[in-house]
C-alpha cells in the first residue's frame, strides 16, 4: 500500500488537492496532514485542514508545523484565498474539534515515517519549510522516504513576482535544501500548472453539480476564481492538484524532463526564482523530474471523477 503524508497550506487549491487524494485511499493511504504557514497564517491553515478532514470524512492524523520560513518573515496570499484562506463555504463549527496529533510537524513526520513498515511518499503543496527542517534535523529519515511530489517553482514564469512562484518565494532556502536532498522529486511548477493544468470557467461551473463535495469545492473555487480572473487569468490553474495527481496517476503527465534545478537565494527581485540548467555540459547539482505537459482532458476528468466519488 502506498503511504502518503501531505504537507500543505490550505488554501483553496490545496483543498482541491486534498479532496482528490482522499478520494483514492485504496490506492494511496493518507497517514497524516502537516500544515505550514503560507497562503495564510499557520492558525488559519491548520483550522482549514481540520475543516477539510472533517468534511471529507477522513481520520488522517493532523500536525501543525512551522509558522514562518527558515530565514525571512512570512508573506501570505490572502488576496487569492481570502482572509481565512478558504473563504466561500460555511464548514460546520464542530469541524474545528478535529484532533491535532502534534504541534510539531517535523518530529511528527520523523516519528511516523521512521516507524512505518514501508517507505513513505510526501506530497508538498506549500512552502517547503517543514520538509527542509525534517531532512536537515533527521538526515537518516531520507532512507525511509520513497518520493517527494512538489507543487512549486517554475521553469518559466513567476506569479508572486516576475521571477518567483509563491511556494518558492516564501521559503527559497527550504526549497534549495529539498531540491539538493538527493531524494527522488517530481515537480509541478507554474510552467505546467498555469499553462496546461487549468480549468476553464465552463468546467469550474460544472463542479457544483458533482454532489455535496462538488458544492463545497465549487463554493471555495468561486472565491479563488474571482481572484484569478481579477489578475487577468482566463484559465484557472489548480496548482496543488498536480502534485497529488502526479503521485496517483502519473501517466496523465505526457512530458517531463529531468533537470538540475537551482533556486535563487539573493535578496533582490529574483529571490525565489527557480531555473533549470539546460546546458548540455551542466554540472549536475540535483536531478528533478520537471513535469512539462499534461493530457488536460484526462486531468479534468480525473478531478471531476474524484470529486464525484464521495457520493
Ligand atoms: O503558486 C501556487 C502555490 O502557492 C499553490 O500551492 C498555492 O496554494 C500557493 O500555496
Ligand atoms: Ca498550496
Tab-separated table of C-alpha atoms and ligand atoms in Angstrom:
chain	number	residue	atom	x	y	z
A	1	UNK	CA	0.000	0.000	0.000
A	2	UNK	CA	1.369	3.399	-0.971
A	3	UNK	CA	1.634	5.619	2.122
A	4	UNK	CA	1.464	9.394	1.974
A	5	UNK	CA	1.963	12.436	4.168
A	6	UNK	CA	0.639	15.688	2.702
A	7	UNK	CA	2.327	18.941	3.728
A	8	UNK	CA	0.111	21.861	2.778
A	9	UNK	CA	-1.152	25.392	3.393
A	10	UNK	CA	-4.907	25.265	2.625
A	11	UNK	CA	-5.541	27.362	0.642
A	12	UNK	CA	-8.178	26.657	-1.942
A	13	UNK	CA	-6.130	24.660	-4.414
A	14	UNK	CA	-4.626	22.692	-1.510
A	15	UNK	CA	-8.226	21.889	-0.555
A	16	UNK	CA	-8.940	20.536	-4.028
A	17	UNK	CA	-5.708	18.540	-3.899
A	18	UNK	CA	-6.613	17.013	-0.521
A	19	UNK	CA	-10.091	16.211	-1.841
A	20	UNK	CA	-8.536	14.333	-4.763
A	21	UNK	CA	-6.079	12.473	-2.526
A	22	UNK	CA	-8.780	11.366	-0.073
A	23	UNK	CA	-10.862	10.048	-2.970
A	24	UNK	CA	-8.194	7.421	-3.668
A	25	UNK	CA	-7.446	5.952	-0.255
A	26	UNK	CA	-7.483	2.373	-1.558
A	27	UNK	CA	-4.537	3.326	-3.767
A	28	UNK	CA	-2.640	5.733	-1.512
A	29	UNK	CA	-3.237	5.766	2.243
A	30	UNK	CA	-3.011	9.269	3.710
A	31	UNK	CA	-1.247	8.750	7.067
A	32	UNK	CA	-1.226	12.396	8.016
A	33	UNK	CA	-1.537	16.019	7.036
A	34	UNK	CA	1.011	18.576	8.169
A	35	UNK	CA	0.472	22.308	7.899
A	36	UNK	CA	2.800	25.236	7.328
A	37	UNK	CA	2.328	28.968	7.111
A	38	UNK	CA	1.894	30.024	3.502
A	39	UNK	CA	-1.305	31.098	1.788
A	40	UNK	CA	-2.471	32.374	5.169
A	41	UNK	CA	-1.031	32.282	8.683
A	42	UNK	CA	-0.500	28.894	10.331
A	43	UNK	CA	-3.526	29.036	12.630
A	44	UNK	CA	-5.902	29.580	9.710
A	45	UNK	CA	-4.145	26.947	7.594
A	46	UNK	CA	-4.487	24.419	10.417
A	47	UNK	CA	-8.148	25.313	11.000
A	48	UNK	CA	-8.770	24.823	7.269
A	49	UNK	CA	-7.122	21.409	7.390
A	50	UNK	CA	-9.446	20.459	10.279
A	51	UNK	CA	-12.492	21.650	8.313
A	52	UNK	CA	-11.486	19.675	5.245
A	53	UNK	CA	-10.572	16.439	7.050
A	54	UNK	CA	-13.908	16.541	8.893
A	55	UNK	CA	-15.940	17.413	5.809
A	56	UNK	CA	-14.260	14.710	3.716
A	57	UNK	CA	-14.751	12.063	6.412
A	58	UNK	CA	-11.061	11.393	6.942
A	59	UNK	CA	-9.379	10.083	10.092
A	60	UNK	CA	-5.881	11.047	8.965
A	61	UNK	CA	-3.667	12.474	11.662
A	62	UNK	CA	-3.033	16.231	11.680
A	63	UNK	CA	0.084	18.049	12.833
A	64	UNK	CA	0.750	21.765	12.638
A	65	UNK	CA	4.222	22.881	11.643
A	66	UNK	CA	6.311	25.953	11.046
A	67	UNK	CA	4.581	29.309	11.164
A	68	UNK	CA	7.249	31.069	9.153
A	69	UNK	CA	10.000	30.330	6.652
A	70	UNK	CA	13.594	29.498	7.592
A	71	UNK	CA	15.084	32.949	7.059
A	72	UNK	CA	12.640	35.711	6.152
A	73	UNK	CA	9.281	36.805	7.544
A	74	UNK	CA	6.224	35.094	6.112
A	75	UNK	CA	4.362	36.638	3.177
A	76	UNK	CA	0.838	35.304	2.675
A	77	UNK	CA	-1.622	35.271	-0.248
A	78	UNK	CA	-4.951	36.249	1.315
A	79	UNK	CA	-5.866	38.177	-1.815
A	80	UNK	CA	-6.111	34.854	-3.667
A	81	UNK	CA	-7.508	32.582	-0.948
A	82	UNK	CA	-9.409	35.040	1.244
A	83	UNK	CA	-8.808	36.175	4.834
A	84	UNK	CA	-9.420	32.689	6.255
A	85	UNK	CA	-7.537	31.044	3.405
A	86	UNK	CA	-10.617	29.118	2.371
A	87	UNK	CA	-13.372	31.691	2.015
A	88	UNK	CA	-16.591	30.798	0.288
A	89	UNK	CA	-18.061	27.864	2.193
A	90	UNK	CA	-19.514	27.567	5.724
A	91	UNK	CA	-17.957	24.448	7.232
A	92	UNK	CA	-19.690	23.124	10.382
A	93	UNK	CA	-18.233	24.785	13.518
A	94	UNK	CA	-17.624	21.402	15.161
A	95	UNK	CA	-15.056	20.584	12.482
A	96	UNK	CA	-12.634	22.721	14.486
A	97	UNK	CA	-12.726	19.939	17.112
A	98	UNK	CA	-10.755	17.673	14.755
A	99	UNK	CA	-7.864	16.359	16.909
A	100	UNK	CA	-4.363	17.795	16.491
A	101	UNK	CA	-1.933	14.880	16.915
A	102	UNK	CA	1.068	17.188	17.250
A	103	UNK	CA	2.012	20.842	17.021
A	104	UNK	CA	5.445	19.888	15.749
A	105	UNK	CA	5.119	18.647	12.163
A	106	UNK	CA	8.848	17.947	11.912
A	107	UNK	CA	9.043	15.488	14.812
A	108	UNK	CA	5.611	14.130	13.846
A	109	UNK	CA	6.826	13.325	10.306
A	110	UNK	CA	10.072	11.841	11.640
A	111	UNK	CA	8.154	9.658	14.086
A	112	UNK	CA	5.579	8.402	11.595
A	113	UNK	CA	7.994	7.862	8.703
A	114	UNK	CA	10.678	6.132	10.794
A	115	UNK	CA	8.085	3.801	12.349
A	116	UNK	CA	6.408	2.972	9.046
A	117	UNK	CA	6.956	-0.589	7.853
A	118	UNK	CA	7.439	0.767	4.334
A	119	UNK	CA	8.778	3.912	2.691
A	120	UNK	CA	6.502	6.952	2.777
A	121	UNK	CA	5.726	9.411	-0.027
A	122	UNK	CA	5.463	13.124	0.700
A	123	UNK	CA	3.140	15.406	-1.257
A	124	UNK	CA	4.180	19.019	-0.685
A	125	UNK	CA	1.882	21.809	-1.827
A	126	UNK	CA	3.216	24.715	0.221
A	127	UNK	CA	6.459	26.435	1.200
A	128	UNK	CA	8.889	23.594	1.993
A	129	UNK	CA	9.893	24.769	5.477
A	130	UNK	CA	8.672	21.635	7.336
A	131	UNK	CA	10.252	19.263	4.824
A	132	UNK	CA	13.596	21.065	4.793
A	133	UNK	CA	13.754	21.010	8.601
A	134	UNK	CA	12.847	17.308	8.618
A	135	UNK	CA	15.672	16.450	6.214
A	136	UNK	CA	18.227	18.652	7.957
A	137	UNK	CA	17.288	17.685	11.529
A	138	UNK	CA	16.981	13.953	10.862
A	139	UNK	CA	19.191	13.120	7.842
A	140	UNK	CA	18.651	9.381	8.338
A	141	UNK	CA	14.956	9.778	7.533
A	142	UNK	CA	15.791	10.093	3.821
A	143	UNK	CA	16.173	6.317	3.543
A	144	UNK	CA	12.508	5.931	4.538
A	145	UNK	CA	11.161	8.489	2.041
A	146	UNK	CA	10.006	6.989	-1.270
A	147	UNK	CA	9.435	10.142	-3.322
A	148	UNK	CA	8.558	13.805	-2.848
A	149	UNK	CA	5.837	15.260	-5.126
A	150	UNK	CA	6.074	19.033	-5.045
A	151	UNK	CA	3.924	21.831	-6.348
A	152	UNK	CA	6.273	24.781	-6.544
A	153	UNK	CA	8.747	26.701	-8.611
A	154	UNK	CA	8.659	27.150	-12.339
A	155	UNK	CA	10.884	26.783	-15.391
A	156	UNK	CA	9.202	29.804	-16.963
A	157	UNK	CA	7.023	32.488	-15.390
A	158	UNK	CA	6.593	33.589	-11.795
A	159	UNK	CA	3.308	34.502	-10.101
A	160	UNK	CA	4.031	36.304	-6.808
A	161	UNK	CA	6.845	38.195	-8.559
A	162	UNK	CA	8.018	38.361	-12.164
A	163	UNK	CA	10.538	35.649	-11.365
A	164	UNK	CA	9.245	33.545	-8.486
A	165	UNK	CA	6.393	31.135	-7.813
A	166	UNK	CA	4.748	31.655	-4.402
A	167	UNK	CA	5.905	28.495	-2.554
A	168	UNK	CA	9.463	29.021	-3.755
A	169	UNK	CA	9.311	32.735	-2.967
A	170	UNK	CA	8.105	32.278	0.620
A	171	UNK	CA	10.925	29.893	1.507
A	172	UNK	CA	13.602	29.575	-1.181
A	173	UNK	CA	16.189	28.309	1.311
A	174	UNK	CA	13.888	25.425	2.180
A	175	UNK	CA	13.274	24.626	-1.493
A	176	UNK	CA	17.041	24.673	-2.115
A	177	UNK	CA	17.581	22.194	0.735
A	178	UNK	CA	14.868	19.850	-0.549
A	179	UNK	CA	15.971	20.074	-4.187
A	180	UNK	CA	19.519	19.101	-3.164
A	181	UNK	CA	18.496	16.358	-0.729
A	182	UNK	CA	19.259	13.605	-3.224
A	183	UNK	CA	15.694	12.291	-2.864
A	184	UNK	CA	13.555	11.461	-5.918
A	185	UNK	CA	11.450	14.544	-6.654
A	186	UNK	CA	8.655	15.208	-9.141
A	187	UNK	CA	7.991	18.918	-9.611
A	188	UNK	CA	4.787	20.575	-10.805
A	189	UNK	CA	5.739	24.180	-11.470
A	190	UNK	CA	3.845	27.096	-12.934
A	191	UNK	CA	5.110	26.177	-16.394
A	192	UNK	CA	2.771	23.174	-16.063
A	193	UNK	CA	0.010	24.421	-13.775
A	194	UNK	CA	-0.710	27.834	-15.314
A	195	UNK	CA	-0.068	26.838	-18.922
A	196	UNK	CA	-1.526	23.320	-19.004
A	197	UNK	CA	-3.207	22.096	-15.786
A	198	UNK	CA	-6.035	24.569	-15.596
A	199	UNK	CA	-9.830	24.600	-15.576
A	200	UNK	CA	-11.921	26.830	-17.813
A	201	UNK	CA	-14.791	28.824	-16.348
A	202	UNK	CA	-17.270	26.434	-18.013
A	203	UNK	CA	-15.581	23.482	-16.326
A	204	UNK	CA	-15.497	25.263	-12.959
A	205	UNK	CA	-19.226	25.982	-13.262
A	206	UNK	CA	-19.937	22.240	-13.653
A	207	UNK	CA	-18.284	21.333	-10.340
A	208	UNK	CA	-21.293	22.403	-8.250
A	209	UNK	CA	-23.266	19.514	-9.841
A	210	UNK	CA	-20.805	16.877	-8.624
A	211	UNK	CA	-22.536	16.071	-5.331
A	212	UNK	CA	-22.054	17.556	-1.861
A	213	UNK	CA	-18.272	17.709	-2.213
A	214	UNK	CA	-18.794	19.409	-5.567
A	215	UNK	CA	-20.928	22.059	-3.855
A	216	UNK	CA	-18.125	22.701	-1.326
A	217	UNK	CA	-15.388	22.670	-3.973
A	218	UNK	CA	-17.371	24.956	-6.241
A	219	UNK	CA	-18.054	27.391	-3.397
A	220	UNK	CA	-14.409	27.794	-2.403
A	221	UNK	CA	-13.301	27.825	-6.044
A	222	UNK	CA	-15.677	30.739	-6.708
A	223	UNK	CA	-13.605	32.955	-4.442
A	224	UNK	CA	-10.323	31.687	-5.941
A	225	UNK	CA	-11.630	32.053	-9.480
A	226	UNK	CA	-12.740	35.640	-8.875
A	227	UNK	CA	-9.235	36.468	-7.665
A	228	UNK	CA	-7.604	34.746	-10.643
A	229	UNK	CA	-9.962	36.478	-13.113
A	230	UNK	CA	-9.136	39.833	-11.486
A	231	UNK	CA	-5.474	39.037	-12.194
A	232	UNK	CA	-6.483	38.655	-15.843
A	233	UNK	CA	-6.247	34.863	-15.831
A	234	UNK	CA	-8.843	33.176	-18.047
A	235	UNK	CA	-7.526	29.676	-17.372
A	236	UNK	CA	-7.813	28.810	-13.666
A	237	UNK	CA	-4.752	26.814	-12.518
A	238	UNK	CA	-5.449	24.073	-9.970
A	239	UNK	CA	-1.810	24.083	-8.956
A	240	UNK	CA	-1.722	21.725	-5.995
A	241	UNK	CA	-3.872	19.024	-7.584
A	242	UNK	CA	-0.922	18.361	-9.915
A	243	UNK	CA	1.302	17.310	-7.031
A	244	UNK	CA	-1.312	14.783	-5.862
A	245	UNK	CA	-2.222	13.511	-9.350
A	246	UNK	CA	1.454	13.090	-10.253
A	247	UNK	CA	1.518	10.511	-7.445
A	248	UNK	CA	-1.865	8.898	-8.171
A	249	UNK	CA	-1.966	8.987	-11.981
A	250	UNK	CA	1.494	9.859	-13.331
A	251	UNK	CA	0.601	8.729	-16.862
A	252	UNK	CA	-1.653	11.773	-17.267
A	253	UNK	CA	1.516	13.853	-17.493
A	254	UNK	CA	2.662	13.472	-21.081
A	255	UNK	CA	6.015	15.271	-20.993
A	256	UNK	CA	8.709	15.669	-18.387
A	257	UNK	CA	12.441	16.368	-18.293
A	258	UNK	CA	14.971	15.713	-15.561
A	259	UNK	CA	16.754	18.962	-14.832
A	260	UNK	CA	19.328	20.142	-12.366
A	261	UNK	CA	17.227	22.870	-10.718
A	262	UNK	CA	18.572	25.959	-8.973
A	263	UNK	CA	16.781	28.309	-6.588
A	264	UNK	CA	17.762	31.965	-6.384
A	265	UNK	CA	18.541	32.930	-2.770
A	266	UNK	CA	19.553	36.543	-3.388
A	267	UNK	CA	17.776	39.416	-1.635
A	268	UNK	CA	16.623	41.104	-4.803
A	269	UNK	CA	13.788	40.932	-7.340
A	270	UNK	CA	14.917	37.462	-8.387
A	271	UNK	CA	14.607	35.906	-4.918
A	272	UNK	CA	12.819	32.562	-5.174
A	273	UNK	CA	13.271	32.203	-8.923
A	274	UNK	CA	13.789	28.551	-9.897
A	275	UNK	CA	15.533	27.670	-13.105
A	276	UNK	CA	16.716	24.525	-14.883
A	277	UNK	CA	20.292	24.185	-16.031
A	278	UNK	CA	19.742	23.395	-19.723
A	279	UNK	CA	23.427	23.360	-20.665
A	280	UNK	CA	24.496	20.123	-22.312
A	281	UNK	CA	27.547	20.043	-20.026
A	282	UNK	CA	25.609	21.203	-16.950
A	283	UNK	CA	27.315	20.364	-13.644
A	284	UNK	CA	24.606	18.179	-12.064
A	285	UNK	CA	23.638	19.564	-8.626
A	286	UNK	CA	20.429	17.530	-8.495
A	287	UNK	CA	18.034	15.747	-10.837
A	288	UNK	CA	14.428	16.876	-10.519
A	289	UNK	CA	11.694	15.346	-12.686
A	290	UNK	CA	10.051	18.510	-14.010
A	291	UNK	CA	6.556	17.925	-15.399
A	292	UNK	CA	6.017	19.895	-18.605
A	293	UNK	CA	2.715	18.770	-20.096
A	294	UNK	CA	-0.494	17.002	-19.136
A	295	UNK	CA	-3.412	15.440	-21.015
A	296	UNK	CA	-5.715	18.237	-19.884
A	297	UNK	CA	-8.958	16.464	-20.728
A	298	UNK	CA	-7.849	13.474	-18.681
A	299	UNK	CA	-6.712	15.821	-15.863
A	300	UNK	CA	-10.144	17.495	-15.761
A	301	UNK	CA	-11.915	14.106	-15.846
A	302	UNK	CA	-9.699	12.815	-13.012
A	303	UNK	CA	-10.520	15.888	-10.914
A	304	UNK	CA	-14.253	15.593	-11.606
A	305	UNK	CA	-14.370	11.830	-11.009
A	306	UNK	CA	-12.504	12.280	-7.715
A	307	UNK	CA	-14.939	14.950	-6.503
A	308	UNK	CA	-17.976	12.912	-7.612
A	309	UNK	CA	-16.684	9.733	-5.969
A	310	UNK	CA	-17.771	10.898	-2.493
A	311	UNK	CA	-21.448	10.396	-3.378
B	1	LIG	O1	1.949	29.266	-6.632
B	1	LIG	C1	0.908	28.387	-6.306
B	1	LIG	C2	1.118	27.773	-4.956
B	1	LIG	O2	1.124	28.780	-3.958
B	1	LIG	C3	-0.018	26.820	-4.533
B	1	LIG	O3	0.497	25.847	-3.677
B	1	LIG	C4	-0.957	27.721	-3.796
B	1	LIG	O4	-1.752	27.016	-2.834
B	1	LIG	C5	0.008	28.629	-3.087
B	1	LIG	O5	0.416	27.969	-1.902
B	2	LIG	CA1	-0.571	25.468	-1.512
